[in-house]
């Protein structure tokens, strides 16, 4: 009986073990599968179509606008945080071109300087009145008139000179008895620049000249009239400024980091747009000893022979100086079109994968400009491949994807689920609003800003035509925009870097406008309008137009890739969809 109980207990124990294995034996495998799925779900991030900077590890509502979050693109392409990729179609559409960085033989290059023709101050003279009186007649009619030494310039009535002439007539009768008085009166008239012949004529005739002639003491060109007929003038007061233009100065701006490359006596080749097929040579005559703290430049002067009167004061010229890099055998250079400049930083876009269109912004330190290239001091190595054409388009793509760009030194902050549920902080909101702000606006003349503003007004008309779905009007206005774009005077940009920056922007704006004007398909026009908006935004942020501009964004544009545009009003009128989604979008930034 006891043995039977033992068998029963053993049997129950075996059945328990068997049942335990059946119920829990596969749990290890099941647990593994469950954890794998959990990991997969954890890797899936969720974002907001309206606010792509939001990233959460689980679905829910956007902490900013309350919209449902959508799955973010998985990082399965192996890109690093600051890298981004373009499609082959986008590359072809924007005509993106790249260049491999290499060393350049400096003997084949020259430093290019921008300058202006000015009068030779050493040859200038000011014609003054040597006595007080009223100008009865001024024989010089206009600025730019040529005068010769000894030419009659004006006739002046002078009461004190009238009295001095009467003294001479009286003293001449007493010259035998009072020779000292006679000599003193003659010398007094000589101090007033009356010639010996004039004095002798007064003495011989015994008649007083009411209006005394004033003769030119030098030959040259009247550069400025300082008095008018009928004016009362004092002794020593300037009447005319006379410039001798047989020699002129070419004043060039030399940047602070280039000063050590130049010295007195260097030969300079001078080119001007007025005579594109002619080259003139001169030598460095003077280098200004003080630095202009506003432009960070010094003036380098070249004296030019102007016997044929080819150079006109105010004319812009370009100077080429070879051999300035004699202390270096070779330097690392990049095309000037590859460099984007923000006022504080110089950036290029590096193609990180030779086989795929993957790019990354790279800050560099540039040195001297050598022809069409910049010397690279830091940031790149020989063999790096960089974007040399379409750089602004690449920068725009980086902006849209929230990557580091010219306008955005730091990539967007990634918001976690916990931060999102706590609400969007004021600082994060401000960071989003200022996403496209430049570190520093370039200082340019009001005239240049007004010319850029004319282009912006054409853009607004084009935008409004897209809102109205009027493709014919879009085509017409784009032509007007290109015409006014060509009227923007780059010569108004005194800074060499700003000049280059505008040249690159102008090229991109023009290309987008041409593409818009070449089609009447509203869908294609809107595609090109997207790039036009990005380029013009860059221009307005860099140079300004003295007007408040609203930078607006719609996340639904271009298959949910998003699109920006500019507006004069805060209210949204979407140019990408027209009546279909007229008010879709929001103000991302206000450009003051």
Coordinates of C-alpha atoms in Angstrom, one line a residue:
X1 CA 0.0 0.0 0.0
X2 CA 2.8 2.4 0.9
X3 CA 4.6 1.5 -2.4
X4 CA 1.4 2.3 -4.3
X5 CA 1.2 5.8 -2.8
X6 CA 4.8 6.4 -3.8
X7 CA 4.0 5.5 -7.4
X8 CA 1.0 7.8 -7.3
X9 CA 3.1 10.8 -6.1
X10 CA 5.8 10.1 -8.6
X11 CA 3.1 9.9 -11.3
X12 CA 1.5 13.2 -10.3
X13 CA 5.0 14.9 -10.2
X14 CA 5.7 13.7 -13.7
X15 CA 2.4 14.9 -15.0
X16 CA 3.0 18.3 -13.4
X17 CA 6.4 18.6 -15.1
X18 CA 4.9 17.6 -18.4
X19 CA 2.1 20.1 -18.1
X20 CA 4.6 22.8 -17.0
X21 CA 6.7 22.2 -20.1
X22 CA 3.7 22.3 -22.4
X23 CA 2.5 25.6 -21.0
X24 CA 5.8 27.3 -20.4
X25 CA 8.5 25.5 -22.3
X26 CA 8.2 27.7 -25.4
X27 CA 8.1 30.9 -23.4
X28 CA 11.7 31.7 -24.1
X29 CA 11.2 31.8 -27.9
X30 CA 7.9 33.7 -27.5
X31 CA 9.7 36.2 -25.3
X32 CA 12.4 36.7 -27.8
X33 CA 9.9 37.4 -30.6
X34 CA 8.0 39.8 -28.5
X35 CA 11.2 41.7 -27.6
X36 CA 12.2 41.8 -31.2
X37 CA 8.8 43.4 -32.1
X38 CA 9.2 45.9 -29.3
X39 CA 12.6 46.9 -30.5
X40 CA 11.2 47.4 -34.0
X41 CA 8.4 49.5 -32.6
X42 CA 10.9 51.5 -30.5
X43 CA 13.0 52.3 -33.6
X44 CA 10.0 53.7 -35.4
X45 CA 9.9 57.5 -34.8
X46 CA 6.8 59.7 -35.3
X47 CA 6.8 63.3 -36.5
X48 CA 4.4 66.1 -37.4
X49 CA 3.8 67.1 -41.0
X50 CA 3.5 70.7 -40.0
X51 CA 6.4 70.7 -37.5
X52 CA 9.1 68.3 -38.7
X53 CA 11.4 69.1 -35.8
X54 CA 9.1 67.1 -33.6
X55 CA 10.3 63.5 -33.1
X56 CA 8.6 61.1 -30.8
X57 CA 9.1 57.3 -30.3
X58 CA 5.3 56.6 -30.3
X59 CA 2.2 57.9 -32.1
X60 CA 0.1 60.6 -30.7
X61 CA -0.7 64.3 -31.1
X62 CA 1.8 67.1 -32.1
X63 CA 2.6 69.0 -28.9
X64 CA 2.6 72.3 -30.9
X65 CA -0.5 72.1 -33.2
X66 CA -2.3 69.0 -32.0
X67 CA -2.3 67.3 -35.4
X68 CA -1.9 63.5 -35.5
X69 CA 1.7 62.4 -35.8
X70 CA 2.8 60.5 -38.9
X71 CA 5.6 57.9 -39.2
X72 CA 9.0 59.5 -39.8
X73 CA 11.2 58.1 -42.5
X74 CA 13.4 55.4 -41.1
X75 CA 17.1 56.0 -41.1
X76 CA 17.8 52.8 -43.0
X77 CA 19.9 54.6 -45.6
X78 CA 22.8 54.8 -43.1
X79 CA 23.1 58.6 -43.2
X80 CA 24.6 60.5 -40.3
X81 CA 22.7 63.2 -38.5
X82 CA 23.9 66.1 -40.6
X83 CA 23.8 64.3 -43.9
X84 CA 20.9 64.5 -46.4
X85 CA 20.2 62.9 -49.7
X86 CA 18.6 64.2 -53.0
X87 CA 16.9 62.2 -55.7
X88 CA 18.5 61.8 -59.1
X89 CA 15.6 63.8 -60.6
X90 CA 16.2 66.7 -58.2
X91 CA 19.9 66.7 -59.0
X92 CA 19.2 66.8 -62.8
X93 CA 16.5 69.5 -62.4
X94 CA 18.7 71.8 -60.4
X95 CA 21.8 71.0 -62.6
X96 CA 23.9 70.2 -59.6
X97 CA 27.6 70.0 -60.5
X98 CA 30.5 69.0 -58.2
X99 CA 34.3 69.7 -58.2
X100 CA 37.1 67.8 -56.7
X101 CA 39.3 70.0 -54.4
X102 CA 42.9 70.1 -55.4
X103 CA 46.1 72.1 -55.3
X104 CA 46.5 75.0 -57.7
X105 CA 49.7 76.4 -59.0
X106 CA 49.8 80.0 -57.8
X107 CA 52.0 81.2 -60.6
X108 CA 49.1 80.9 -63.0
X109 CA 46.8 82.9 -60.7
X110 CA 46.5 86.5 -59.8
X111 CA 44.9 88.4 -57.0
X112 CA 41.9 90.4 -58.3
X113 CA 41.0 93.7 -56.8
X114 CA 37.9 95.9 -57.3
X115 CA 38.6 99.6 -57.6
X116 CA 37.4 103.0 -58.9
X117 CA 39.1 105.8 -60.9
X118 CA 39.4 109.1 -59.0
X119 CA 41.2 112.4 -59.7
X120 CA 44.9 112.7 -59.1
X121 CA 44.7 114.9 -56.0
X122 CA 48.4 115.9 -56.4
X123 CA 47.5 117.5 -59.8
X124 CA 44.3 119.2 -58.6
X125 CA 44.0 122.9 -58.0
X126 CA 41.4 125.3 -56.6
X127 CA 40.9 128.6 -58.3
X128 CA 40.2 131.2 -55.6
X129 CA 39.3 134.9 -55.5
X130 CA 42.2 137.0 -54.2
X131 CA 40.0 139.9 -53.2
X132 CA 36.4 140.4 -52.0
X133 CA 33.6 141.4 -54.3
X134 CA 30.6 140.5 -56.4
X135 CA 31.0 138.1 -59.4
X136 CA 29.7 140.2 -62.3
X137 CA 30.4 137.5 -64.9
X138 CA 31.4 133.9 -64.7
X139 CA 32.9 132.6 -67.9
X140 CA 32.8 128.9 -66.9
X141 CA 29.4 127.5 -67.8
X142 CA 29.5 123.9 -66.7
X143 CA 31.3 121.2 -64.8
X144 CA 33.7 119.3 -67.1
X145 CA 34.7 122.3 -69.2
X146 CA 38.4 122.5 -70.1
X147 CA 40.3 125.6 -69.1
X148 CA 43.8 126.7 -70.0
X149 CA 46.3 128.6 -67.9
X150 CA 45.8 132.4 -68.4
X151 CA 42.2 131.9 -69.6
X152 CA 39.6 134.5 -68.4
X153 CA 37.4 132.8 -65.8
X154 CA 35.4 135.6 -64.2
X155 CA 35.0 139.4 -63.7
X156 CA 34.6 140.7 -60.2
X157 CA 33.5 144.1 -58.9
X158 CA 35.5 144.9 -55.7
X159 CA 35.0 148.1 -53.8
X160 CA 38.4 147.7 -52.0
X161 CA 40.2 147.0 -55.3
X162 CA 38.5 150.0 -56.9
X163 CA 39.9 152.2 -54.1
X164 CA 43.3 150.6 -54.4
X165 CA 43.4 151.5 -58.2
X166 CA 42.6 155.2 -57.3
X167 CA 45.5 155.1 -54.8
X168 CA 47.8 153.9 -57.6
X169 CA 46.7 156.7 -60.0
X170 CA 47.4 159.3 -57.2
X171 CA 50.7 157.7 -56.1
X172 CA 52.0 157.5 -59.7
X173 CA 51.9 161.3 -59.8
X174 CA 54.0 161.4 -56.6
X175 CA 56.5 158.6 -57.4
X176 CA 59.3 161.1 -57.8
X177 CA 58.8 162.7 -54.4
X178 CA 57.4 159.6 -52.6
X179 CA 58.8 156.5 -54.2
X180 CA 58.2 154.3 -51.2
X181 CA 54.5 155.1 -51.2
X182 CA 54.3 154.4 -54.9
X183 CA 56.1 151.1 -54.6
X184 CA 53.8 150.0 -51.6
X185 CA 50.6 150.7 -53.6
X186 CA 51.9 148.6 -56.6
X187 CA 52.9 145.7 -54.3
X188 CA 49.4 145.9 -52.7
X189 CA 47.8 145.3 -56.1
X190 CA 50.3 142.5 -56.8
X191 CA 49.2 140.7 -53.6
X192 CA 45.7 140.7 -55.2
X193 CA 47.2 138.8 -58.2
X194 CA 47.0 141.7 -60.6
X195 CA 49.7 141.3 -63.2
X196 CA 52.4 143.9 -64.1
X197 CA 50.6 144.5 -67.4
X198 CA 47.3 145.2 -65.6
X199 CA 48.9 147.5 -63.1
X200 CA 50.8 149.4 -65.9
X201 CA 47.6 149.7 -67.9
X202 CA 45.7 151.3 -65.0
X203 CA 48.6 153.7 -64.3
X204 CA 49.1 154.7 -68.0
X205 CA 45.4 155.1 -68.8
X206 CA 44.6 156.9 -65.5
X207 CA 41.3 155.0 -65.5
X208 CA 39.9 152.7 -62.8
X209 CA 38.7 149.2 -63.9
X210 CA 35.3 148.6 -62.3
X211 CA 35.2 144.9 -63.0
X212 CA 38.6 143.2 -62.5
X213 CA 39.3 140.0 -64.5
X214 CA 40.3 136.7 -62.9
X215 CA 42.5 134.4 -64.9
X216 CA 43.2 130.7 -64.6
X217 CA 46.5 129.9 -62.9
X218 CA 46.5 126.3 -64.1
X219 CA 45.2 124.2 -67.0
X220 CA 42.8 121.3 -66.5
X221 CA 39.1 120.3 -66.3
X222 CA 36.6 122.0 -64.1
X223 CA 35.5 119.2 -61.7
X224 CA 33.3 121.4 -59.5
X225 CA 31.8 124.9 -59.6
X226 CA 32.0 126.5 -56.1
X227 CA 30.4 129.8 -56.9
X228 CA 27.7 131.3 -59.3
X229 CA 27.4 134.5 -61.2
X230 CA 26.1 137.2 -58.8
X231 CA 27.5 135.7 -55.7
X232 CA 29.4 137.8 -53.2
X233 CA 32.8 136.2 -52.4
X234 CA 35.4 136.9 -49.8
X235 CA 39.1 137.1 -50.2
X236 CA 40.5 133.5 -50.6
X237 CA 37.1 132.0 -51.3
X238 CA 37.1 129.1 -53.8
X239 CA 35.5 129.7 -57.2
X240 CA 36.3 126.6 -59.2
X241 CA 38.0 123.2 -58.6
X242 CA 40.2 122.3 -61.5
X243 CA 41.5 118.8 -62.1
X244 CA 44.4 117.8 -64.3
X245 CA 43.2 114.4 -65.7
X246 CA 46.3 113.6 -67.7
X247 CA 47.1 111.3 -64.9
X248 CA 44.5 109.6 -62.6
X249 CA 44.5 107.3 -59.6
X250 CA 43.0 103.9 -59.5
X251 CA 42.0 103.2 -55.9
X252 CA 41.6 99.5 -55.0
X253 CA 40.2 98.0 -51.8
X254 CA 42.5 95.5 -50.2
X255 CA 41.0 93.2 -47.5
X256 CA 42.7 92.9 -44.1
X257 CA 43.9 89.4 -44.7
X258 CA 45.5 90.5 -48.0
X259 CA 47.6 93.4 -46.8
X260 CA 50.8 91.4 -46.5
X261 CA 50.7 90.4 -50.2
X262 CA 51.2 93.9 -51.6
X263 CA 54.1 96.4 -51.6
X264 CA 55.0 99.6 -53.3
X265 CA 56.3 99.2 -56.9
X266 CA 54.3 96.1 -57.8
X267 CA 53.0 96.0 -61.3
X268 CA 49.2 96.0 -61.7
X269 CA 47.2 95.1 -64.8
X270 CA 44.0 97.3 -65.0
X271 CA 40.9 96.3 -66.9
X272 CA 37.7 98.3 -67.3
X273 CA 34.3 97.4 -68.9
X274 CA 34.5 100.5 -71.0
X275 CA 37.4 99.0 -73.0
X276 CA 37.2 95.3 -72.5
X277 CA 39.8 94.5 -75.1
X278 CA 42.4 96.8 -73.7
X279 CA 44.8 96.2 -70.8
X280 CA 46.5 99.1 -68.9
X281 CA 49.4 98.8 -66.6
X282 CA 50.6 100.8 -63.6
X283 CA 52.5 100.4 -60.4
X284 CA 51.5 100.5 -56.8
X285 CA 52.3 104.0 -55.7
X286 CA 50.8 104.1 -52.2
X287 CA 49.2 101.8 -49.7
X288 CA 47.1 103.5 -47.1
X289 CA 48.6 103.2 -43.6
X290 CA 45.3 103.1 -41.7
X291 CA 42.5 100.5 -41.9
X292 CA 38.9 101.4 -42.6
X293 CA 37.1 99.9 -39.6
X294 CA 33.8 99.7 -41.4
X295 CA 34.9 97.9 -44.6
X296 CA 38.0 96.2 -43.0
X297 CA 40.0 97.3 -46.0
X298 CA 42.9 99.6 -46.9
X299 CA 43.2 101.6 -50.1
X300 CA 45.9 100.6 -52.6
X301 CA 46.7 103.4 -55.2
X302 CA 47.9 103.0 -58.7
X303 CA 48.8 106.0 -60.9
X304 CA 47.7 105.6 -64.5
X305 CA 48.7 107.7 -67.5
X306 CA 45.6 109.3 -69.0
X307 CA 46.9 111.4 -71.9
X308 CA 44.2 110.0 -74.2
X309 CA 41.4 110.8 -71.6
X310 CA 40.2 107.2 -71.6
X311 CA 39.7 107.0 -67.8
X312 CA 36.9 108.9 -66.3
X313 CA 36.6 109.6 -62.5
X314 CA 34.0 107.4 -61.0
X315 CA 34.7 104.5 -63.5
X316 CA 34.9 101.0 -62.0
X317 CA 38.0 99.0 -62.8
X318 CA 39.5 95.7 -61.9
X319 CA 43.1 95.2 -60.9
X320 CA 45.1 92.0 -61.4
X321 CA 48.4 91.5 -59.5
X322 CA 50.5 88.5 -60.3
X323 CA 53.2 87.0 -58.1
X324 CA 51.5 87.9 -54.8
X325 CA 51.8 84.2 -53.6
X326 CA 55.5 83.9 -54.3
X327 CA 56.1 82.6 -50.7
X328 CA 54.0 79.5 -51.3
X329 CA 54.4 76.8 -53.9
X330 CA 50.8 75.7 -54.1
X331 CA 47.6 76.2 -52.3
X332 CA 44.3 74.4 -51.8
X333 CA 41.6 76.2 -53.8
X334 CA 37.8 75.9 -54.5
X335 CA 35.7 77.7 -57.1
X336 CA 34.2 80.9 -55.8
X337 CA 30.7 79.7 -56.8
X338 CA 31.0 76.8 -54.3
X339 CA 31.3 79.1 -51.3
X340 CA 28.3 80.5 -49.5
X341 CA 28.9 83.4 -47.2
X342 CA 26.7 84.6 -44.3
X343 CA 28.7 87.5 -43.1
X344 CA 30.5 85.5 -40.4
X345 CA 30.9 82.0 -41.8
X346 CA 32.0 80.5 -45.1
X347 CA 30.4 77.2 -46.0
X348 CA 30.5 74.6 -48.8
X349 CA 28.5 71.4 -49.4
X350 CA 30.6 68.2 -49.3
X351 CA 29.5 65.2 -51.3
X352 CA 30.2 62.5 -48.8
X353 CA 29.5 59.5 -51.0
X354 CA 31.0 59.4 -54.5
X355 CA 28.4 57.0 -55.8
X356 CA 25.3 58.5 -54.2
X357 CA 23.9 62.1 -54.0
X358 CA 24.5 62.4 -50.3
X359 CA 25.7 65.8 -49.0
X360 CA 26.8 67.5 -45.8
X361 CA 27.5 71.2 -44.9
X362 CA 31.1 72.0 -44.1
X363 CA 32.4 75.2 -42.6
X364 CA 35.6 76.4 -44.1
X365 CA 38.1 79.2 -43.6
X366 CA 39.0 81.0 -46.8
X367 CA 42.0 83.1 -47.6
X368 CA 42.8 85.2 -50.6
X369 CA 40.8 85.3 -53.8
X370 CA 42.8 84.0 -56.7
X371 CA 41.0 84.7 -60.0
X372 CA 37.8 82.7 -59.9
X373 CA 38.9 80.7 -56.9
X374 CA 39.3 81.0 -53.2
X375 CA 42.2 79.8 -51.2
X376 CA 41.1 77.3 -48.5
X377 CA 43.0 77.6 -45.2
X378 CA 40.9 75.1 -43.1
X379 CA 38.0 72.7 -43.5
X380 CA 38.8 70.7 -46.6
X381 CA 41.4 68.3 -47.8
X382 CA 42.7 67.5 -51.3
X383 CA 40.4 65.1 -53.0
X384 CA 37.2 66.2 -51.3
X385 CA 34.3 66.5 -53.7
X386 CA 32.2 69.7 -53.2
X387 CA 29.2 71.3 -54.9
X388 CA 30.4 74.0 -57.3
X389 CA 27.1 74.7 -59.2
X390 CA 23.6 74.9 -57.7
X391 CA 25.0 75.4 -54.2
X392 CA 22.0 77.5 -53.2
X393 CA 19.6 74.7 -54.3
X394 CA 21.6 72.2 -52.1
X395 CA 21.4 74.7 -49.2
X396 CA 17.6 75.0 -49.7
X397 CA 17.3 71.2 -49.6
X398 CA 19.2 71.1 -46.3
X399 CA 16.9 73.7 -44.9
X400 CA 13.8 71.8 -45.8
X401 CA 15.2 68.6 -44.3
X402 CA 16.1 70.3 -41.1
X403 CA 19.9 69.8 -41.6
X404 CA 22.7 72.1 -40.9
X405 CA 22.7 74.8 -43.6
X406 CA 24.0 78.3 -44.3
X407 CA 21.0 79.8 -42.5
X408 CA 21.0 77.3 -39.7
X409 CA 24.3 76.7 -38.0
X410 CA 22.9 74.0 -35.7
X411 CA 20.4 71.3 -36.8
X412 CA 16.9 71.3 -35.3
X413 CA 16.6 70.0 -31.8
X414 CA 14.9 66.6 -31.8
X415 CA 12.0 66.5 -29.4
X416 CA 11.4 63.2 -27.4
X417 CA 8.0 61.9 -26.4
X418 CA 8.5 63.1 -22.8
X419 CA 9.4 66.6 -23.8
X420 CA 6.5 66.7 -26.2
X421 CA 4.0 65.8 -23.6
X422 CA 5.3 68.5 -21.3
X423 CA 4.5 71.0 -24.0
X424 CA 6.5 73.2 -26.4
X425 CA 8.6 75.6 -24.4
X426 CA 8.9 79.3 -25.4
X427 CA 12.6 78.9 -26.2
X428 CA 11.9 76.0 -28.6
X429 CA 9.2 77.9 -30.2
X430 CA 11.4 80.9 -30.7
X431 CA 14.1 78.6 -32.1
X432 CA 11.6 77.3 -34.7
X433 CA 10.5 80.9 -35.6
X434 CA 14.1 82.0 -36.2
X435 CA 15.1 78.8 -38.0
X436 CA 16.2 80.7 -41.1
X437 CA 17.7 83.8 -39.5
X438 CA 21.2 84.9 -40.6
X439 CA 23.8 85.6 -38.0
X440 CA 24.4 89.0 -39.5
X441 CA 22.8 91.1 -42.3
X442 CA 25.2 92.5 -44.9
X443 CA 25.3 96.3 -45.0
X444 CA 24.4 97.6 -48.5
X445 CA 23.2 100.9 -49.9
X446 CA 19.5 101.8 -49.8
X447 CA 19.6 102.1 -53.6
X448 CA 20.6 98.4 -53.9
X449 CA 17.8 97.5 -51.5
X450 CA 15.3 99.4 -53.6
X451 CA 16.3 97.6 -56.7
X452 CA 16.0 94.3 -55.0
X453 CA 12.6 95.4 -53.6
X454 CA 11.4 95.9 -57.2
X455 CA 12.3 92.3 -58.0
X456 CA 10.4 91.2 -54.8
X457 CA 7.3 93.1 -55.9
X458 CA 7.4 91.2 -59.2
X459 CA 7.7 88.0 -57.2
X460 CA 4.6 89.0 -55.2
X461 CA 2.6 89.5 -58.4
X462 CA 3.8 86.1 -59.6
X463 CA 2.8 84.5 -56.3
X464 CA -0.7 86.1 -56.5
X465 CA -1.1 84.8 -60.1
X466 CA -0.3 81.2 -58.8
X467 CA -2.9 81.7 -56.1
X468 CA -5.4 82.6 -58.8
X469 CA -4.3 79.6 -61.0
X470 CA -3.6 82.0 -63.8
X471 CA -0.7 80.4 -65.7
X472 CA -0.6 83.0 -68.5
X473 CA -0.2 85.8 -66.0
X474 CA 2.5 83.8 -64.2
X475 CA 4.4 83.5 -67.5
X476 CA 4.1 87.2 -68.2
X477 CA 5.2 88.4 -64.7
X478 CA 8.2 86.0 -64.6
X479 CA 9.5 87.9 -67.7
X480 CA 9.0 91.2 -66.0
X481 CA 10.9 89.8 -62.9
X482 CA 13.8 88.8 -65.1
X483 CA 13.9 92.2 -66.7
X484 CA 14.1 94.0 -63.3
X485 CA 16.6 91.5 -62.0
X486 CA 18.9 92.5 -64.8
X487 CA 18.6 96.1 -63.7
X488 CA 20.0 95.4 -60.2
X489 CA 23.4 97.1 -60.2
X490 CA 26.0 94.9 -58.7
X491 CA 28.4 97.8 -58.7
X492 CA 26.5 99.2 -55.7
X493 CA 27.9 96.4 -53.6
X494 CA 31.3 97.7 -52.4
X495 CA 32.2 94.5 -50.5
X496 CA 33.8 91.8 -52.6
X497 CA 32.2 89.0 -50.7
X498 CA 28.7 90.6 -50.9
X499 CA 29.3 91.1 -54.7
X500 CA 30.1 87.4 -55.1
X501 CA 27.2 86.4 -52.9
X502 CA 24.7 88.4 -55.0
X503 CA 26.2 87.0 -58.3
X504 CA 25.5 83.4 -57.2
X505 CA 22.0 84.3 -56.0
X506 CA 21.2 86.2 -59.1
X507 CA 22.1 83.2 -61.2
X508 CA 19.8 80.9 -59.3
X509 CA 16.9 83.4 -59.3
X510 CA 17.3 83.9 -63.0
X511 CA 17.4 80.2 -63.7
X512 CA 14.2 79.6 -61.8
X513 CA 12.5 82.5 -63.5
X514 CA 13.5 81.3 -66.9
X515 CA 12.1 77.8 -66.1
X516 CA 8.8 79.4 -65.0
X517 CA 8.5 81.5 -68.2
X518 CA 9.2 78.6 -70.5
X519 CA 6.0 76.7 -69.6
X520 CA 2.3 77.4 -69.3
X521 CA 1.7 74.3 -67.2
X522 CA 0.7 75.6 -63.7
X523 CA 2.0 72.4 -62.0
X524 CA 5.5 72.9 -63.5
X525 CA 5.4 76.6 -62.7
X526 CA 4.7 75.8 -59.1
X527 CA 7.6 73.4 -59.0
X528 CA 10.0 76.0 -60.2
X529 CA 8.4 78.6 -58.0
X530 CA 9.5 76.6 -55.0
X531 CA 13.2 77.1 -55.9
X532 CA 12.6 80.8 -56.8
X533 CA 11.1 81.4 -53.3
X534 CA 14.1 79.8 -51.6
X535 CA 16.7 81.9 -53.5
X536 CA 14.8 85.2 -53.1
X537 CA 14.4 84.5 -49.4
X538 CA 18.2 84.1 -49.1
X539 CA 18.7 87.4 -51.0
X540 CA 16.2 89.3 -48.8
X541 CA 17.6 87.9 -45.6
X542 CA 21.2 88.8 -46.6
X543 CA 20.6 92.2 -48.1
X544 CA 17.2 93.4 -46.8
X545 CA 14.6 95.5 -48.6
X546 CA 13.5 97.8 -45.8
X547 CA 10.0 96.1 -45.6
X548 CA 8.5 93.5 -43.4
X549 CA 8.2 90.2 -45.2
X550 CA 6.4 87.1 -44.0
X551 CA 8.1 83.7 -44.7
X552 CA 5.3 81.1 -44.9
X553 CA 5.3 77.3 -45.2
X554 CA 2.9 74.5 -46.2
X555 CA 3.9 70.9 -45.3
X556 CA 1.6 69.4 -48.0
X557 CA 3.6 70.8 -50.9
X558 CA 5.6 68.4 -53.2
X559 CA 4.1 65.2 -51.9
X560 CA 4.4 66.2 -48.2
X561 CA 8.0 67.4 -48.6
X562 CA 6.9 71.0 -47.8
X563 CA 7.3 74.3 -49.6
X564 CA 8.1 77.9 -48.6
X565 CA 7.1 81.2 -50.1
X566 CA 7.2 84.9 -49.3
X567 CA 4.2 87.3 -48.7
X568 CA 3.6 90.9 -47.8
X569 CA 0.7 89.9 -45.5
X570 CA 0.4 87.6 -42.5
X571 CA -2.7 85.9 -43.8
X572 CA -2.0 82.7 -45.8
X573 CA -2.9 82.4 -49.4
X574 CA -1.2 79.3 -50.7
X575 CA 0.4 79.6 -54.2
X576 CA 1.0 75.9 -54.5
X577 CA -2.6 74.7 -54.4
X578 CA -4.7 77.8 -55.2
X579 CA -8.4 77.3 -54.4
X580 CA -7.9 73.7 -53.6
X581 CA -6.1 74.4 -50.3
X582 CA -6.1 78.2 -50.2
X583 CA -5.3 78.7 -46.6
X584 CA -3.0 75.7 -45.9
X585 CA 0.1 76.8 -44.2
X586 CA 1.5 79.1 -41.5
X587 CA 4.0 81.9 -41.0
X588 CA 7.4 80.5 -40.1
X589 CA 9.4 83.7 -39.9
X590 CA 9.0 87.4 -40.1
X591 CA 11.9 89.1 -42.0
X592 CA 12.3 92.7 -40.8

